[in-house]
Amino acid sequence: MIITITLNPSVDMNYQLKALKINEVNRSGNPILTAGGKGLNVTRVIHQNREPVIATGFLGGLTGTFIRQQLDQQGVKHRFVPIRQSTRHCLALMHEGNQTEVLENGPEISPDEKSAFFQNYEKLLELGDVVTASGSIPRGLGTEFYRQLIELANKCGKKFILDSSGEALKTGIKAKPFLIKPNQYEIEALIGRTIDSEKELVEAIKELTAEGPENIVVSLGSKGALAFLNKTFYRVHAAKIEAVSAVGSGDSMIAGLALGTARGYSAEKTLALGSTFGTLNALESATGVINTERIDAFLKKVSVSRLEEKDYQVNR
């Protein structure tokens, strides 16, 4: 079973507007309401592929109730920790080919709620072999929270996949997670310098794996990914498509990587699955959704190749 962690979920409200008029009344039809948050996107895609998965995190208020109800309707197992404050809303205004977002900070987690989460998490670790954690850390937990979760997972022999950014990522990798999936900008923030070539990106990955995560998949958007899995570098070339919406594609890639890891697939097949899931999500208007009937066809369009040392040797 895969355990997915969404510490700061949301009810995502999507409004379709012909045009966004500043300082005027904007009218729209009924919004699309979704149980949101990066980790819940991961959860849905894993669930669509009939892999056992259970979602956890914090939920409170009427928004938290809405998320529980939607997950129940979708048949997704979950074990969230109840909190006193309300789960946040996130507003997306779709207009003139643009997307304008208003994101609430979310609730502040109390010490008692934090303690309850650890108790819940330790029980869940008995059920699953792979853990994914995605997104931001809510107030009250501190930037060390992911590090603590990774240390507990490592102690239990579980594989932890972390998808975050900023201080949460910087402190999290110190606990040596099984895998992280940053983009190039997040890699640059971690090493403190810009990256101008593939060789420099390879060198940065070497630096990070020397003291931190075992495996790194650097997502490069439509260009695919550069990955270091099982002590080997790989180039991943994604299938060429006309994207409908790229929102949630990174989360869908995490779902594919987690699925491949849980099923014991080879590095090549795991990377191809992650790339395929990300691509299929980009073909949908909904977030964290893929057409599973198209997986086999798109897997054939993904190219995963090993890099020889001469391809990435950095001259100093």
PDB file of C-alpha atoms in Angstrom:
ATOM      1  CA  MET A   1       0.000   0.000   0.000  1.00  0.00           C
ATOM      2  CA  ILE A   2       1.077   3.580  -0.693  1.00  0.00           C
ATOM      3  CA  ILE A   3       0.570   6.258   1.973  1.00  0.00           C
ATOM      4  CA  THR A   4       0.073   9.804   0.676  1.00  0.00           C
ATOM      5  CA  ILE A   5       0.525  12.832   2.912  1.00  0.00           C
ATOM      6  CA  THR A   6      -1.169  16.174   2.266  1.00  0.00           C
ATOM      7  CA  LEU A   7      -0.479  18.402   5.258  1.00  0.00           C
ATOM      8  CA  ASN A   8      -2.174  21.507   3.852  1.00  0.00           C
ATOM      9  CA  PRO A   9      -5.087  20.349   1.642  1.00  0.00           C
ATOM     10  CA  SER A  10      -7.708  22.672   0.245  1.00  0.00           C
ATOM     11  CA  VAL A  11     -11.052  22.925  -1.454  1.00  0.00           C
ATOM     12  CA  ASP A  12     -10.093  24.147  -4.915  1.00  0.00           C
ATOM     13  CA  MET A  13     -12.655  26.490  -6.476  1.00  0.00           C
ATOM     14  CA  ASN A  14     -12.339  26.932 -10.241  1.00  0.00           C
ATOM     15  CA  TYR A  15     -14.268  29.793 -11.882  1.00  0.00           C
ATOM     16  CA  GLN A  16     -14.521  30.189 -15.651  1.00  0.00           C
ATOM     17  CA  LEU A  17     -14.679  33.848 -16.763  1.00  0.00           C
ATOM     18  CA  LYS A  18     -14.809  35.344 -20.240  1.00  0.00           C
ATOM     19  CA  ALA A  19     -12.679  38.190 -18.935  1.00  0.00           C
ATOM     20  CA  LEU A  20     -11.395  39.297 -15.535  1.00  0.00           C
ATOM     21  CA  LYS A  21     -12.552  42.854 -14.825  1.00  0.00           C
ATOM     22  CA  ILE A  22     -10.570  44.567 -12.102  1.00  0.00           C
ATOM     23  CA  ASN A  23     -12.552  46.618  -9.579  1.00  0.00           C
ATOM     24  CA  GLU A  24     -15.832  45.432 -11.127  1.00  0.00           C
ATOM     25  CA  VAL A  25     -18.343  42.640 -10.503  1.00  0.00           C
ATOM     26  CA  ASN A  26     -17.377  39.412 -12.298  1.00  0.00           C
ATOM     27  CA  ARG A  27     -20.080  36.822 -12.877  1.00  0.00           C
ATOM     28  CA  SER A  28     -19.593  33.155 -13.549  1.00  0.00           C
ATOM     29  CA  GLY A  29     -21.530  29.906 -13.555  1.00  0.00           C
ATOM     30  CA  ASN A  30     -21.155  27.386 -10.757  1.00  0.00           C
ATOM     31  CA  PRO A  31     -17.517  26.800  -9.795  1.00  0.00           C
ATOM     32  CA  ILE A  32     -15.881  23.400 -10.048  1.00  0.00           C
ATOM     33  CA  LEU A  33     -15.127  22.297  -6.478  1.00  0.00           C
ATOM     34  CA  THR A  34     -12.368  19.741  -5.945  1.00  0.00           C
ATOM     35  CA  ALA A  35     -10.672  18.135  -2.969  1.00  0.00           C
ATOM     36  CA  GLY A  36      -7.339  19.785  -3.632  1.00  0.00           C
ATOM     37  CA  GLY A  37      -3.741  19.779  -2.557  1.00  0.00           C
ATOM     38  CA  LYS A  38      -0.735  18.210  -4.285  1.00  0.00           C
ATOM     39  CA  GLY A  39      -0.883  15.042  -2.206  1.00  0.00           C
ATOM     40  CA  LEU A  40      -4.547  14.458  -3.027  1.00  0.00           C
ATOM     41  CA  ASN A  41      -3.733  14.782  -6.730  1.00  0.00           C
ATOM     42  CA  VAL A  42      -1.149  12.034  -6.219  1.00  0.00           C
ATOM     43  CA  THR A  43      -3.725   9.966  -4.334  1.00  0.00           C
ATOM     44  CA  ARG A  44      -6.363  10.151  -7.061  1.00  0.00           C
ATOM     45  CA  VAL A  45      -4.002   9.060  -9.822  1.00  0.00           C
ATOM     46  CA  ILE A  46      -2.728   6.112  -7.786  1.00  0.00           C
ATOM     47  CA  HIS A  47      -6.315   5.146  -6.964  1.00  0.00           C
ATOM     48  CA  GLN A  48      -7.261   5.331 -10.650  1.00  0.00           C
ATOM     49  CA  ASN A  49      -4.602   2.696 -11.307  1.00  0.00           C
ATOM     50  CA  ARG A  50      -6.141   0.315  -8.765  1.00  0.00           C
ATOM     51  CA  GLU A  51      -3.126   0.394  -6.443  1.00  0.00           C
ATOM     52  CA  PRO A  52      -3.973   0.298  -2.712  1.00  0.00           C
ATOM     53  CA  VAL A  53      -3.520   3.815  -1.324  1.00  0.00           C
ATOM     54  CA  ILE A  54      -4.525   5.672   1.819  1.00  0.00           C
ATOM     55  CA  ALA A  55      -4.454   9.450   2.232  1.00  0.00           C
ATOM     56  CA  THR A  56      -3.615  11.321   5.405  1.00  0.00           C
ATOM     57  CA  GLY A  57      -2.997  14.860   6.615  1.00  0.00           C
ATOM     58  CA  PHE A  58      -5.096  17.414   8.504  1.00  0.00           C
ATOM     59  CA  LEU A  59      -8.736  18.359   7.894  1.00  0.00           C
ATOM     60  CA  GLY A  60     -11.027  20.782   9.712  1.00  0.00           C
ATOM     61  CA  GLY A  61     -14.307  22.678   9.400  1.00  0.00           C
ATOM     62  CA  LEU A  62     -16.888  22.440   6.625  1.00  0.00           C
ATOM     63  CA  THR A  63     -14.175  22.440   3.981  1.00  0.00           C
ATOM     64  CA  GLY A  64     -12.594  19.430   5.659  1.00  0.00           C
ATOM     65  CA  THR A  65     -15.974  17.688   5.688  1.00  0.00           C
ATOM     66  CA  PHE A  66     -16.378  18.394   1.964  1.00  0.00           C
ATOM     67  CA  ILE A  67     -13.000  16.783   1.227  1.00  0.00           C
ATOM     68  CA  ARG A  68     -13.828  13.681   3.263  1.00  0.00           C
ATOM     69  CA  GLN A  69     -17.164  13.335   1.494  1.00  0.00           C
ATOM     70  CA  GLN A  70     -15.654  13.701  -1.963  1.00  0.00           C
ATOM     71  CA  LEU A  71     -12.960  11.120  -1.208  1.00  0.00           C
ATOM     72  CA  ASP A  72     -15.637   8.746   0.092  1.00  0.00           C
ATOM     73  CA  GLN A  73     -17.648   9.202  -3.102  1.00  0.00           C
ATOM     74  CA  GLN A  74     -14.543   8.363  -5.138  1.00  0.00           C
ATOM     75  CA  GLY A  75     -13.824   5.279  -3.020  1.00  0.00           C
ATOM     76  CA  VAL A  76     -10.484   6.653  -1.792  1.00  0.00           C
ATOM     77  CA  LYS A  77      -9.371   5.414   1.613  1.00  0.00           C
ATOM     78  CA  HIS A  78      -8.270   8.133   4.027  1.00  0.00           C
ATOM     79  CA  ARG A  79      -7.295   8.641   7.638  1.00  0.00           C
ATOM     80  CA  PHE A  80      -6.958  12.383   8.246  1.00  0.00           C
ATOM     81  CA  VAL A  81      -6.359  13.976  11.649  1.00  0.00           C
ATOM     82  CA  PRO A  82      -9.200  16.345  12.654  1.00  0.00           C
ATOM     83  CA  ILE A  83      -8.217  19.913  13.571  1.00  0.00           C
ATOM     84  CA  ARG A  84     -10.077  22.830  15.151  1.00  0.00           C
ATOM     85  CA  GLN A  85      -9.378  25.392  12.429  1.00  0.00           C
ATOM     86  CA  SER A  86     -10.853  25.099   8.957  1.00  0.00           C
ATOM     87  CA  THR A  87      -9.105  23.649   5.949  1.00  0.00           C
ATOM     88  CA  ARG A  88      -8.320  26.367   3.396  1.00  0.00           C
ATOM     89  CA  HIS A  89      -9.873  27.360   0.078  1.00  0.00           C
ATOM     90  CA  CYS A  90      -7.848  27.969  -3.064  1.00  0.00           C
ATOM     91  CA  LEU A  91      -9.433  30.060  -5.796  1.00  0.00           C
ATOM     92  CA  ALA A  92      -8.545  29.798  -9.490  1.00  0.00           C
ATOM     93  CA  LEU A  93      -9.945  32.284 -12.014  1.00  0.00           C
ATOM     94  CA  MET A  94      -9.696  31.040 -15.595  1.00  0.00           C
ATOM     95  CA  HIS A  95      -9.877  33.964 -18.018  1.00  0.00           C
ATOM     96  CA  GLU A  96      -8.647  34.841 -21.501  1.00  0.00           C
ATOM     97  CA  GLY A  97      -6.288  31.877 -21.573  1.00  0.00           C
ATOM     98  CA  ASN A  98      -4.833  32.835 -18.196  1.00  0.00           C
ATOM     99  CA  GLN A  99      -5.123  31.421 -14.687  1.00  0.00           C
ATOM    100  CA  THR A 100      -5.157  33.814 -11.730  1.00  0.00           C
ATOM    101  CA  GLU A 101      -4.968  32.174  -8.313  1.00  0.00           C
ATOM    102  CA  VAL A 102      -5.765  33.270  -4.768  1.00  0.00           C
ATOM    103  CA  LEU A 103      -4.342  30.825  -2.229  1.00  0.00           C
ATOM    104  CA  GLU A 104      -5.235  30.944   1.453  1.00  0.00           C
ATOM    105  CA  ASN A 105      -2.421  30.255   3.918  1.00  0.00           C
ATOM    106  CA  GLY A 106      -4.440  27.591   5.664  1.00  0.00           C
ATOM    107  CA  PRO A 107      -4.906  26.624   9.313  1.00  0.00           C
ATOM    108  CA  GLU A 108      -2.410  26.677  12.151  1.00  0.00           C
ATOM    109  CA  ILE A 109      -1.834  23.236  13.652  1.00  0.00           C
ATOM    110  CA  SER A 110      -1.812  23.008  17.455  1.00  0.00           C
ATOM    111  CA  PRO A 111       0.731  20.941  19.444  1.00  0.00           C
ATOM    112  CA  ASP A 112      -1.982  18.406  20.344  1.00  0.00           C
ATOM    113  CA  GLU A 113      -2.981  18.035  16.694  1.00  0.00           C
ATOM    114  CA  LYS A 114       0.654  17.608  15.720  1.00  0.00           C
ATOM    115  CA  SER A 115       1.056  14.880  18.326  1.00  0.00           C
ATOM    116  CA  ALA A 116      -2.108  13.146  17.077  1.00  0.00           C
ATOM    117  CA  PHE A 117      -0.701  13.147  13.552  1.00  0.00           C
ATOM    118  CA  PHE A 118       2.479  11.363  14.666  1.00  0.00           C
ATOM    119  CA  GLN A 119       0.429   8.696  16.420  1.00  0.00           C
ATOM    120  CA  ASN A 120      -1.696   8.242  13.305  1.00  0.00           C
ATOM    121  CA  TYR A 121       1.363   8.198  11.041  1.00  0.00           C
ATOM    122  CA  GLU A 122       3.176   5.524  13.034  1.00  0.00           C
ATOM    123  CA  LYS A 123       0.124   3.238  12.698  1.00  0.00           C
ATOM    124  CA  LEU A 124      -0.122   3.901   8.968  1.00  0.00           C
ATOM    125  CA  LEU A 125       3.548   2.984   8.482  1.00  0.00           C
ATOM    126  CA  GLU A 126       2.616  -0.551   9.507  1.00  0.00           C
ATOM    127  CA  LEU A 127       0.302  -0.752   6.474  1.00  0.00           C
ATOM    128  CA  GLY A 128       2.367   0.723   3.643  1.00  0.00           C
ATOM    129  CA  ASP A 129       5.757   0.283   1.990  1.00  0.00           C
ATOM    130  CA  VAL A 130       5.954   3.596   0.121  1.00  0.00           C
ATOM    131  CA  VAL A 131       5.159   7.073   1.489  1.00  0.00           C
ATOM    132  CA  THR A 132       4.683  10.224  -0.576  1.00  0.00           C
ATOM    133  CA  ALA A 133       4.549  13.724   0.897  1.00  0.00           C
ATOM    134  CA  SER A 134       3.649  16.691  -1.273  1.00  0.00           C
ATOM    135  CA  GLY A 135       3.209  20.416  -0.901  1.00  0.00           C
ATOM    136  CA  SER A 136       3.597  23.031   1.783  1.00  0.00           C
ATOM    137  CA  ILE A 137       3.751  22.661   5.557  1.00  0.00           C
ATOM    138  CA  PRO A 138       0.994  24.460   7.485  1.00  0.00           C
ATOM    139  CA  ARG A 139       1.717  26.867  10.293  1.00  0.00           C
ATOM    140  CA  GLY A 140       2.478  25.335  13.663  1.00  0.00           C
ATOM    141  CA  LEU A 141       4.460  22.351  12.413  1.00  0.00           C
ATOM    142  CA  GLY A 142       7.807  23.977  11.614  1.00  0.00           C
ATOM    143  CA  THR A 143      10.065  23.427   8.607  1.00  0.00           C
ATOM    144  CA  GLU A 144      11.612  20.316  10.218  1.00  0.00           C
ATOM    145  CA  PHE A 145       8.343  18.372  10.001  1.00  0.00           C
ATOM    146  CA  TYR A 146       9.098  16.508   6.770  1.00  0.00           C
ATOM    147  CA  ARG A 147      12.530  15.597   8.114  1.00  0.00           C
ATOM    148  CA  GLN A 148      10.890  14.021  11.146  1.00  0.00           C
ATOM    149  CA  LEU A 149       8.441  12.055   8.995  1.00  0.00           C
ATOM    150  CA  ILE A 150      11.269  10.790   6.773  1.00  0.00           C
ATOM    151  CA  GLU A 151      13.318   9.681   9.770  1.00  0.00           C
ATOM    152  CA  LEU A 152      10.377   7.671  11.110  1.00  0.00           C
ATOM    153  CA  ALA A 153       9.785   6.067   7.710  1.00  0.00           C
ATOM    154  CA  ASN A 154      13.474   5.194   7.345  1.00  0.00           C
ATOM    155  CA  LYS A 155      13.474   3.622  10.800  1.00  0.00           C
ATOM    156  CA  CYS A 156      10.587   1.387   9.686  1.00  0.00           C
ATOM    157  CA  GLY A 157      12.267   0.463   6.408  1.00  0.00           C
ATOM    158  CA  LYS A 158       9.768   2.402   4.250  1.00  0.00           C
ATOM    159  CA  LYS A 159      10.578   4.334   1.070  1.00  0.00           C
ATOM    160  CA  PHE A 160       9.753   8.044   1.358  1.00  0.00           C
ATOM    161  CA  ILE A 161       9.197  10.225  -1.727  1.00  0.00           C
ATOM    162  CA  LEU A 162       9.284  13.972  -1.009  1.00  0.00           C
ATOM    163  CA  ASP A 163       7.907  16.655  -3.325  1.00  0.00           C
ATOM    164  CA  SER A 164       8.240  20.056  -1.697  1.00  0.00           C
ATOM    165  CA  SER A 165      10.281  23.232  -1.987  1.00  0.00           C
ATOM    166  CA  GLY A 166      12.063  25.931   0.008  1.00  0.00           C
ATOM    167  CA  GLU A 167      13.070  25.256   3.604  1.00  0.00           C
ATOM    168  CA  ALA A 168      10.782  22.215   3.841  1.00  0.00           C
ATOM    169  CA  LEU A 169      12.765  20.543   1.047  1.00  0.00           C
ATOM    170  CA  LYS A 170      16.127  21.803   2.281  1.00  0.00           C
ATOM    171  CA  THR A 171      15.648  20.354   5.759  1.00  0.00           C
ATOM    172  CA  GLY A 172      13.822  17.269   4.496  1.00  0.00           C
ATOM    173  CA  ILE A 173      16.679  15.994   2.340  1.00  0.00           C
ATOM    174  CA  LYS A 174      18.944  15.924   5.388  1.00  0.00           C
ATOM    175  CA  ALA A 175      16.990  12.868   6.559  1.00  0.00           C
ATOM    176  CA  LYS A 176      17.910  11.020   3.329  1.00  0.00           C
ATOM    177  CA  PRO A 177      14.539  10.353   1.688  1.00  0.00           C
ATOM    178  CA  PHE A 178      14.330   7.597  -0.897  1.00  0.00           C
ATOM    179  CA  LEU A 179      13.518  10.062  -3.698  1.00  0.00           C
ATOM    180  CA  ILE A 180      12.868  13.751  -4.353  1.00  0.00           C
ATOM    181  CA  LYS A 181      11.419  15.393  -7.486  1.00  0.00           C
ATOM    182  CA  PRO A 182      12.536  19.020  -7.683  1.00  0.00           C
ATOM    183  CA  ASN A 183      12.554  21.192 -10.778  1.00  0.00           C
ATOM    184  CA  GLN A 184      15.711  22.969 -11.924  1.00  0.00           C
ATOM    185  CA  TYR A 185      14.916  26.161  -9.986  1.00  0.00           C
ATOM    186  CA  GLU A 186      14.485  24.191  -6.771  1.00  0.00           C
ATOM    187  CA  ILE A 187      17.814  22.416  -7.402  1.00  0.00           C
ATOM    188  CA  GLU A 188      19.481  25.807  -7.878  1.00  0.00           C
ATOM    189  CA  ALA A 189      18.019  27.014  -4.577  1.00  0.00           C
ATOM    190  CA  LEU A 190      19.410  23.949  -2.800  1.00  0.00           C
ATOM    191  CA  ILE A 191      22.967  24.285  -4.147  1.00  0.00           C
ATOM    192  CA  GLY A 192      23.056  28.097  -4.167  1.00  0.00           C
ATOM    193  CA  ARG A 193      24.034  28.661  -7.800  1.00  0.00           C
ATOM    194  CA  THR A 194      22.502  28.749 -11.273  1.00  0.00           C
ATOM    195  CA  ILE A 195      22.686  25.791 -13.649  1.00  0.00           C
ATOM    196  CA  ASP A 196      23.353  26.455 -17.334  1.00  0.00           C
ATOM    197  CA  SER A 197      23.854  22.989 -18.822  1.00  0.00           C
ATOM    198  CA  GLU A 198      22.964  19.337 -18.418  1.00  0.00           C
ATOM    199  CA  LYS A 199      26.480  18.591 -17.163  1.00  0.00           C
ATOM    200  CA  GLU A 200      26.105  21.207 -14.436  1.00  0.00           C
ATOM    201  CA  LEU A 201      22.734  19.719 -13.512  1.00  0.00           C
ATOM    202  CA  VAL A 202      24.333  16.276 -13.237  1.00  0.00           C
ATOM    203  CA  GLU A 203      27.045  17.714 -10.985  1.00  0.00           C
ATOM    204  CA  ALA A 204      24.399  19.316  -8.769  1.00  0.00           C
ATOM    205  CA  ILE A 205      22.576  15.987  -8.465  1.00  0.00           C
ATOM    206  CA  LYS A 206      25.854  14.310  -7.483  1.00  0.00           C
ATOM    207  CA  GLU A 207      26.378  16.883  -4.740  1.00  0.00           C
ATOM    208  CA  LEU A 208      22.904  16.370  -3.306  1.00  0.00           C
ATOM    209  CA  THR A 209      22.921  12.574  -3.373  1.00  0.00           C
ATOM    210  CA  ALA A 210      26.319  12.492  -1.669  1.00  0.00           C
ATOM    211  CA  GLU A 211      24.716  13.641   1.588  1.00  0.00           C
ATOM    212  CA  GLY A 212      20.963  13.569   1.049  1.00  0.00           C
ATOM    213  CA  PRO A 213      18.392  11.637  -1.003  1.00  0.00           C
ATOM    214  CA  GLU A 214      19.190   8.297  -2.624  1.00  0.00           C
ATOM    215  CA  ASN A 215      17.413   9.139  -5.866  1.00  0.00           C
ATOM    216  CA  ILE A 216      16.552  12.400  -7.637  1.00  0.00           C
ATOM    217  CA  VAL A 217      14.225  13.026 -10.569  1.00  0.00           C
ATOM    218  CA  VAL A 218      14.533  16.577 -11.889  1.00  0.00           C
ATOM    219  CA  SER A 219      11.395  17.460 -13.826  1.00  0.00           C
ATOM    220  CA  LEU A 220      12.045  19.582 -16.918  1.00  0.00           C
ATOM    221  CA  GLY A 221       8.459  20.167 -18.051  1.00  0.00           C
ATOM    222  CA  SER A 222       7.803  19.328 -21.684  1.00  0.00           C
ATOM    223  CA  LYS A 223      11.482  18.396 -22.069  1.00  0.00           C
ATOM    224  CA  GLY A 224      11.012  15.393 -19.783  1.00  0.00           C
ATOM    225  CA  ALA A 225      13.388  14.787 -16.894  1.00  0.00           C
ATOM    226  CA  LEU A 226      16.933  14.065 -15.846  1.00  0.00           C
ATOM    227  CA  ALA A 227      17.054  11.337 -13.233  1.00  0.00           C
ATOM    228  CA  PHE A 228      19.461   9.563 -10.915  1.00  0.00           C
ATOM    229  CA  LEU A 229      18.011   6.196  -9.869  1.00  0.00           C
ATOM    230  CA  ASN A 230      19.840   3.197  -8.453  1.00  0.00           C
ATOM    231  CA  LYS A 231      23.164   5.045  -8.835  1.00  0.00           C
ATOM    232  CA  THR A 232      22.618   5.524 -12.582  1.00  0.00           C
ATOM    233  CA  PHE A 233      21.798   8.666 -14.576  1.00  0.00           C
ATOM    234  CA  TYR A 234      18.931   8.637 -17.070  1.00  0.00           C
ATOM    235  CA  ARG A 235      17.489  11.024 -19.643  1.00  0.00           C
ATOM    236  CA  VAL A 236      13.721  10.910 -19.950  1.00  0.00           C
ATOM    237  CA  HIS A 237      12.116  12.309 -23.104  1.00  0.00           C
ATOM    238  CA  ALA A 238       8.374  12.830 -22.668  1.00  0.00           C
ATOM    239  CA  ALA A 239       5.761  12.218 -25.348  1.00  0.00           C
ATOM    240  CA  LYS A 240       5.007  15.298 -27.451  1.00  0.00           C
ATOM    241  CA  ILE A 241       1.489  16.645 -26.914  1.00  0.00           C
ATOM    242  CA  GLU A 242      -0.652  19.766 -27.096  1.00  0.00           C
ATOM    243  CA  ALA A 243      -1.331  20.275 -23.395  1.00  0.00           C
ATOM    244  CA  VAL A 244      -4.783  21.214 -22.134  1.00  0.00           C
ATOM    245  CA  SER A 245      -3.540  22.067 -18.630  1.00  0.00           C
ATOM    246  CA  ALA A 246      -0.212  21.267 -17.008  1.00  0.00           C
ATOM    247  CA  VAL A 247      -1.588  21.871 -13.500  1.00  0.00           C
ATOM    248  CA  GLY A 248      -1.163  18.666 -11.496  1.00  0.00           C
ATOM    249  CA  SER A 249       1.220  17.017 -13.960  1.00  0.00           C
ATOM    250  CA  GLY A 250       4.074  17.062 -11.449  1.00  0.00           C
ATOM    251  CA  ASP A 251       1.803  15.380  -8.896  1.00  0.00           C
ATOM    252  CA  SER A 252       0.792  12.790 -11.470  1.00  0.00           C
ATOM    253  CA  MET A 253       4.468  12.104 -12.143  1.00  0.00           C
ATOM    254  CA  ILE A 254       4.950  11.488  -8.416  1.00  0.00           C
ATOM    255  CA  ALA A 255       2.038   9.023  -8.557  1.00  0.00           C
ATOM    256  CA  GLY A 256       3.754   7.126 -11.369  1.00  0.00           C
ATOM    257  CA  LEU A 257       7.101   7.073  -9.560  1.00  0.00           C
ATOM    258  CA  ALA A 258       5.435   5.857  -6.368  1.00  0.00           C
ATOM    259  CA  LEU A 259       3.493   3.188  -8.251  1.00  0.00           C
ATOM    260  CA  GLY A 260       6.600   1.914 -10.000  1.00  0.00           C
ATOM    261  CA  THR A 261       8.490   1.848  -6.711  1.00  0.00           C
ATOM    262  CA  ALA A 262       5.703   0.009  -4.880  1.00  0.00           C
ATOM    263  CA  ARG A 263       5.444  -2.610  -7.641  1.00  0.00           C
ATOM    264  CA  GLY A 264       9.207  -3.136  -7.839  1.00  0.00           C
ATOM    265  CA  TYR A 265       9.530  -1.990 -11.448  1.00  0.00           C
ATOM    266  CA  SER A 266      12.917  -1.328 -13.014  1.00  0.00           C
ATOM    267  CA  ALA A 267      14.292   2.209 -12.961  1.00  0.00           C
ATOM    268  CA  GLU A 268      13.524   2.589 -16.673  1.00  0.00           C
ATOM    269  CA  LYS A 269       9.910   1.445 -16.333  1.00  0.00           C
ATOM    270  CA  THR A 270       9.352   3.544 -13.205  1.00  0.00           C
ATOM    271  CA  LEU A 271      10.626   6.677 -14.952  1.00  0.00           C
ATOM    272  CA  ALA A 272       8.551   5.941 -18.055  1.00  0.00           C
ATOM    273  CA  LEU A 273       5.467   5.494 -15.891  1.00  0.00           C
ATOM    274  CA  GLY A 274       6.079   8.792 -14.097  1.00  0.00           C
ATOM    275  CA  SER A 275       6.540  10.627 -17.397  1.00  0.00           C
ATOM    276  CA  THR A 276       3.439   9.003 -18.903  1.00  0.00           C
ATOM    277  CA  PHE A 277       1.229   9.905 -15.950  1.00  0.00           C
ATOM    278  CA  GLY A 278       2.422  13.510 -16.069  1.00  0.00           C
ATOM    279  CA  THR A 279       1.699  13.722 -19.778  1.00  0.00           C
ATOM    280  CA  LEU A 280      -1.745  12.152 -19.489  1.00  0.00           C
ATOM    281  CA  ASN A 281      -2.709  14.615 -16.755  1.00  0.00           C
ATOM    282  CA  ALA A 282      -1.705  17.488 -19.056  1.00  0.00           C
ATOM    283  CA  LEU A 283      -4.283  16.231 -21.574  1.00  0.00           C
ATOM    284  CA  GLU A 284      -7.121  16.669 -19.058  1.00  0.00           C
ATOM    285  CA  SER A 285      -8.850  19.837 -17.880  1.00  0.00           C
ATOM    286  CA  ALA A 286      -9.265  18.328 -14.391  1.00  0.00           C
ATOM    287  CA  THR A 287      -6.320  18.197 -11.975  1.00  0.00           C
ATOM    288  CA  GLY A 288      -4.908  14.902 -10.745  1.00  0.00           C
ATOM    289  CA  VAL A 289      -6.792  12.857 -13.338  1.00  0.00           C
ATOM    290  CA  ILE A 290      -5.526  10.614 -16.136  1.00  0.00           C
ATOM    291  CA  ASN A 291      -7.134   8.389 -18.758  1.00  0.00           C
ATOM    292  CA  THR A 292      -5.828   4.971 -17.720  1.00  0.00           C
ATOM    293  CA  GLU A 293      -6.891   3.441 -21.039  1.00  0.00           C
ATOM    294  CA  ARG A 294      -4.172   5.476 -22.768  1.00  0.00           C
ATOM    295  CA  ILE A 295      -1.275   4.438 -20.504  1.00  0.00           C
ATOM    296  CA  ASP A 296       0.099   1.625 -22.686  1.00  0.00           C
ATOM    297  CA  ALA A 297       0.004   3.749 -25.836  1.00  0.00           C
ATOM    298  CA  PHE A 298       1.844   6.645 -24.192  1.00  0.00           C
ATOM    299  CA  LEU A 299       4.411   4.422 -22.492  1.00  0.00           C
ATOM    300  CA  LYS A 300       5.597   3.516 -25.990  1.00  0.00           C
ATOM    301  CA  LYS A 301       6.139   7.211 -26.748  1.00  0.00           C
ATOM    302  CA  VAL A 302       8.439   7.811 -23.771  1.00  0.00           C
ATOM    303  CA  SER A 303      12.187   7.429 -24.240  1.00  0.00           C
ATOM    304  CA  VAL A 304      14.341   6.529 -21.235  1.00  0.00           C
ATOM    305  CA  SER A 305      18.073   6.159 -21.862  1.00  0.00           C
ATOM    306  CA  ARG A 306      21.076   5.683 -19.615  1.00  0.00           C
ATOM    307  CA  LEU A 307      23.766   8.342 -19.635  1.00  0.00           C
ATOM    308  CA  GLU A 308      27.302   7.136 -20.112  1.00  0.00           C
ATOM    309  CA  GLU A 309      29.898   8.744 -17.838  1.00  0.00           C
ATOM    310  CA  LYS A 310      31.469  10.526 -20.814  1.00  0.00           C
ATOM    311  CA  ASP A 311      28.098  12.237 -21.386  1.00  0.00           C
ATOM    312  CA  TYR A 312      28.110  13.986 -18.042  1.00  0.00           C
ATOM    313  CA  GLN A 313      31.709  14.137 -16.877  1.00  0.00           C
ATOM    314  CA  VAL A 314      32.328  17.682 -15.641  1.00  0.00           C
ATOM    315  CA  ASN A 315      35.774  19.114 -16.421  1.00  0.00           C
ATOM    316  CA  ARG A 316      37.242  21.235 -13.663  1.00  0.00           C
TER     317      ARG A 316
END
